[in-house]
Each structure stands twice: as C-alpha cells, then as structure tokens.
XYZ file of C-alpha atoms in Angstrom:
216
model
C 2.448 4.555 22.049
C 4.660 2.179 21.183
C 3.191 -0.619 23.658
C -0.091 0.196 21.597
C 1.273 -0.321 18.436
C 3.125 -3.615 19.829
C 0.278 -4.952 21.165
C -2.424 -4.033 18.098
C 0.325 -5.866 15.680
C 0.835 -8.822 17.766
C -2.860 -9.282 17.524
C -2.590 -8.926 13.835
C 0.271 -11.371 13.666
C -1.339 -13.793 15.624
C -4.555 -13.806 13.216
C -2.582 -13.897 10.303
C -0.529 -16.573 11.462
C -3.966 -18.580 11.758
C -5.246 -17.468 8.459
C -4.418 -19.053 4.885
C -4.753 -18.301 1.066
C -8.192 -17.092 0.273
C -10.442 -16.180 -2.981
C -8.146 -14.664 -5.534
C -5.151 -16.400 -4.071
C -6.128 -19.556 -5.586
C -6.811 -18.439 -9.107
C -3.311 -16.483 -8.943
C -1.426 -19.764 -7.684
C -3.048 -21.911 -10.269
C -1.985 -19.579 -13.171
C 1.548 -19.064 -12.074
C 1.712 -23.154 -12.190
C 0.021 -23.429 -15.431
C 0.754 -20.084 -17.448
C 3.693 -18.012 -18.490
C 4.656 -15.533 -15.504
C 3.542 -12.538 -18.039
C 0.009 -13.896 -18.070
C -0.385 -13.546 -14.421
C 1.951 -10.480 -13.623
C 0.462 -7.997 -16.764
C -3.116 -9.260 -16.970
C -6.183 -6.842 -16.535
C -7.276 -8.283 -12.880
C -11.072 -7.273 -12.810
C -10.229 -3.977 -14.339
C -7.089 -3.472 -12.253
C -3.553 -3.664 -13.015
C -1.321 -4.639 -10.173
C 2.098 -5.958 -11.623
C 4.291 -5.877 -8.565
C 1.173 -7.677 -6.458
C 0.980 -10.250 -8.811
C 4.790 -10.667 -9.217
C 5.105 -11.537 -5.525
C 1.952 -13.739 -6.048
C 3.838 -15.574 -8.693
C 7.320 -15.846 -6.789
C 5.528 -17.021 -3.569
C 3.574 -19.727 -5.595
C 6.544 -21.175 -7.826
C 8.770 -21.250 -4.641
C 6.222 -22.275 -1.895
C 2.932 -22.975 -3.563
C 0.109 -23.304 -1.085
C 2.738 -23.110 1.622
C 1.286 -20.303 4.083
C 4.251 -19.334 6.187
C 6.250 -17.371 3.533
C 3.136 -15.459 3.044
C 2.428 -15.149 6.452
C 5.817 -13.654 7.068
C 5.535 -11.041 4.346
C 1.923 -9.863 5.439
C 3.301 -9.378 9.024
C 6.057 -7.225 7.679
C 3.066 -5.111 6.055
C 1.009 -5.020 8.921
C 3.586 -3.872 11.165
C 5.069 -1.589 8.817
C 1.674 0.342 8.357
C 0.700 1.029 11.976
C 4.506 2.144 12.507
C 4.797 3.971 9.482
C 1.650 6.169 10.132
C 2.972 6.898 13.395
C 6.106 7.806 12.083
C 4.666 9.988 9.679
C 2.600 11.879 12.048
C 5.320 12.442 14.679
C 7.194 13.885 11.985
C 4.732 16.748 10.820
C 3.027 17.330 14.468
C 5.529 15.914 17.078
C 4.914 13.717 19.760
C 1.598 15.262 21.075
C -1.667 13.902 22.367
C -3.223 14.364 19.189
C -0.848 12.890 17.093
C -0.642 9.898 19.581
C -4.414 9.459 19.550
C -4.675 9.260 16.038
C -1.944 6.736 15.665
C -3.609 4.632 18.511
C -6.952 4.792 16.488
C -5.452 3.976 13.276
C -3.240 0.885 14.929
C -6.548 -0.454 16.636
C -8.713 0.346 13.583
C -10.486 -3.274 12.848
C -10.710 -2.575 9.260
C -7.191 -3.130 8.771
C -7.769 -6.869 10.162
C -8.852 -8.631 7.449
C -7.146 -7.274 4.193
C -3.722 -7.963 6.161
C -4.654 -11.714 6.740
C -5.372 -12.094 3.041
C -2.427 -12.137 0.527
C -4.079 -10.549 -2.003
C -5.380 -7.576 -0.141
C -2.406 -7.343 1.888
C -0.265 -6.934 -1.224
C -2.587 -3.925 -1.974
C -1.949 -2.450 1.484
C 1.884 -1.825 0.583
C 0.525 1.459 -1.063
C -0.276 2.318 2.573
C 3.133 2.067 3.982
C 4.833 3.376 0.677
C 2.303 6.563 1.017
C 3.383 6.852 4.947
C 7.091 7.264 3.689
C 6.239 9.682 1.182
C 4.173 11.557 3.739
C 7.353 11.478 6.049
C 9.357 12.986 3.419
C 7.428 15.648 2.732
C 7.244 16.747 6.320
C 10.815 18.080 5.839
C 11.347 18.447 1.892
C 14.956 18.629 0.758
C 16.113 19.287 -2.818
C 15.743 15.562 -3.793
C 12.443 15.093 -2.179
C 10.351 15.621 -5.164
C 12.037 12.878 -7.154
C 11.854 10.461 -4.121
C 8.372 11.020 -3.363
C 7.482 10.568 -7.255
C 9.482 7.514 -7.517
C 7.631 6.240 -4.243
C 4.117 6.993 -5.528
C 5.122 5.192 -8.861
C 6.421 1.767 -6.842
C 3.047 2.162 -4.900
C 0.957 2.555 -8.385
C 2.539 -1.108 -9.457
C 1.307 -2.512 -6.131
C -2.020 -1.076 -6.788
C -4.028 1.892 -8.331
C -5.013 3.111 -4.921
C -1.891 5.023 -5.389
C -4.305 7.694 -6.741
C -4.865 8.672 -3.210
C -1.359 10.002 -2.453
C -2.165 13.295 -3.486
C -5.441 14.188 -1.404
C -4.236 11.866 1.634
C -0.998 13.673 2.017
C -1.919 17.050 0.806
C -5.045 16.977 3.451
C -2.222 15.877 6.132
C -0.003 18.968 5.037
C -2.790 21.372 5.381
C -4.076 20.137 8.313
C -0.320 20.967 10.043
C 0.973 23.769 7.794
C -2.210 25.366 6.361
C -1.699 27.847 3.632
C 1.882 26.868 3.560
C 1.348 23.304 2.574
C 1.648 24.116 -1.334
C 3.734 27.359 -0.956
C 6.501 25.612 1.001
C 6.927 22.938 -1.216
C 5.128 23.100 -4.558
C 7.720 20.952 -6.506
C 6.902 17.727 -4.451
C 2.934 17.866 -5.413
C 3.508 18.192 -8.908
C 4.577 14.783 -9.454
C 1.898 13.338 -7.296
C -0.702 15.361 -9.337
C 0.645 13.936 -12.467
C 0.525 10.432 -11.266
C -2.990 11.088 -10.076
C -4.329 12.206 -13.538
C -2.143 9.275 -15.265
C -3.293 6.722 -12.843
C -7.209 7.912 -13.219
C -6.770 7.983 -16.831
C -5.102 4.368 -16.974
C -8.004 3.204 -14.488
C -10.499 4.458 -16.681
C -8.550 2.668 -20.016
C -8.609 -0.647 -18.049
C -12.084 -0.693 -16.685
C -12.803 -0.019 -20.296
C -10.896 -2.753 -21.687
C -12.586 -5.172 -19.176
C -16.056 -4.292 -20.147
C -15.180 -5.010 -23.939
C -13.932 -7.987 -23.186
C -17.132 -9.393 -21.427
C-alpha cells in the first residue's frame, strides 16, 4: 500500500516540479504587487471567498514573485498529504483490508487529482481534502473534544474554499458505510457543527454569487 502511494506521489511531484504558474495565479501575483493585501485576500473571486488560499498567494507573490520552487514545495506537501490522509482515514475506519487498500490505491492513482495539484490556485483549494480526511480520521474514534476539533477543522477548510460544504455528506457517507445506523447514534454531537457549517457555507455561497451578479 505504502509503495503504491509513494509511486503515485512521486509521479505527482515530478509533474509539479515541471509545472509553473497558470491562469488565476498571474492575476493574484499582479494584485499582490499593486494593491493592498486586503484587496486580494478578501475579494469576491468569481463568486467565491477563499481568504486563506489568497493569503498564501499574497505571501508567495511578495516573498518570491514568479519563483516556482516555493509554490512547488507547497503543492508537493498538499499532494502527498492528500493520498496519505485518505489512506489513514480509511484504515482508521475499516482497518487494513483488501477493500480499504483497494480504495486507497484507486484514489492515489486517480488522474483527476494530477491537474489541480500542479496549479497553485487549484492546489490550494485541494487543502480542503486534506483537512476533511483529518476530520474523518477523528470521527472514526470520537472523544469528548472531537466535535470541537471537527468544527474547527471544517471552519479552517472553509477559509481555503467553500468546498468545505462537502464535509458533511462525504464524511457521513463514510461513517454510514462502516457503521451503518450507528453512524449518527454513536456520535451525534460531532455531526451538529458540520451541519451548521454546511448551512452557513451554502448561504454564504448564494450571497457571494448574488453579489457578483449584481456587480456585473
């Protein structure tokens, strides 16, 4: 299992090393150099708000403008953590079995992850996956502080991208698959903050989209 993850991560790192800034990245680099930090970080970007992602863009653009290797190192960490995090989460829920190993192998080899993780703007949005798998890992063996930790992780992911709304359906599906009807009964407190965040995120998404359409 670890050999497959190492191989697929190695391929991704090779692609990332040979990549460069693209599309949105150049707009963010220009804004970082020609406008106040808040104008980049807190902007409504095509109907989305992702202040943590844009803050990273601002830091990289100010410290190393159009220098690829710092961005490549960050993307390499995200790419590796995505595959490793998924496997650790599944193993904690279902143990080391042919089923969990097969799912992790398919995920690690999934070509669709290659393109976004080789492009800085999309790669930063993929941080949501890494954080979601960390939350799923905690949910597999909940403790008294798990609801707080899961809620904070979901909020942190939301700052990178609104795809944090998928925390609830994805993690609940994993829990139901492995625990069946016990998924909710065994740990109701941990699902409540995710449900609240999902509602708030969906409302914020509609508000941002409406603000964008009005400005246009």
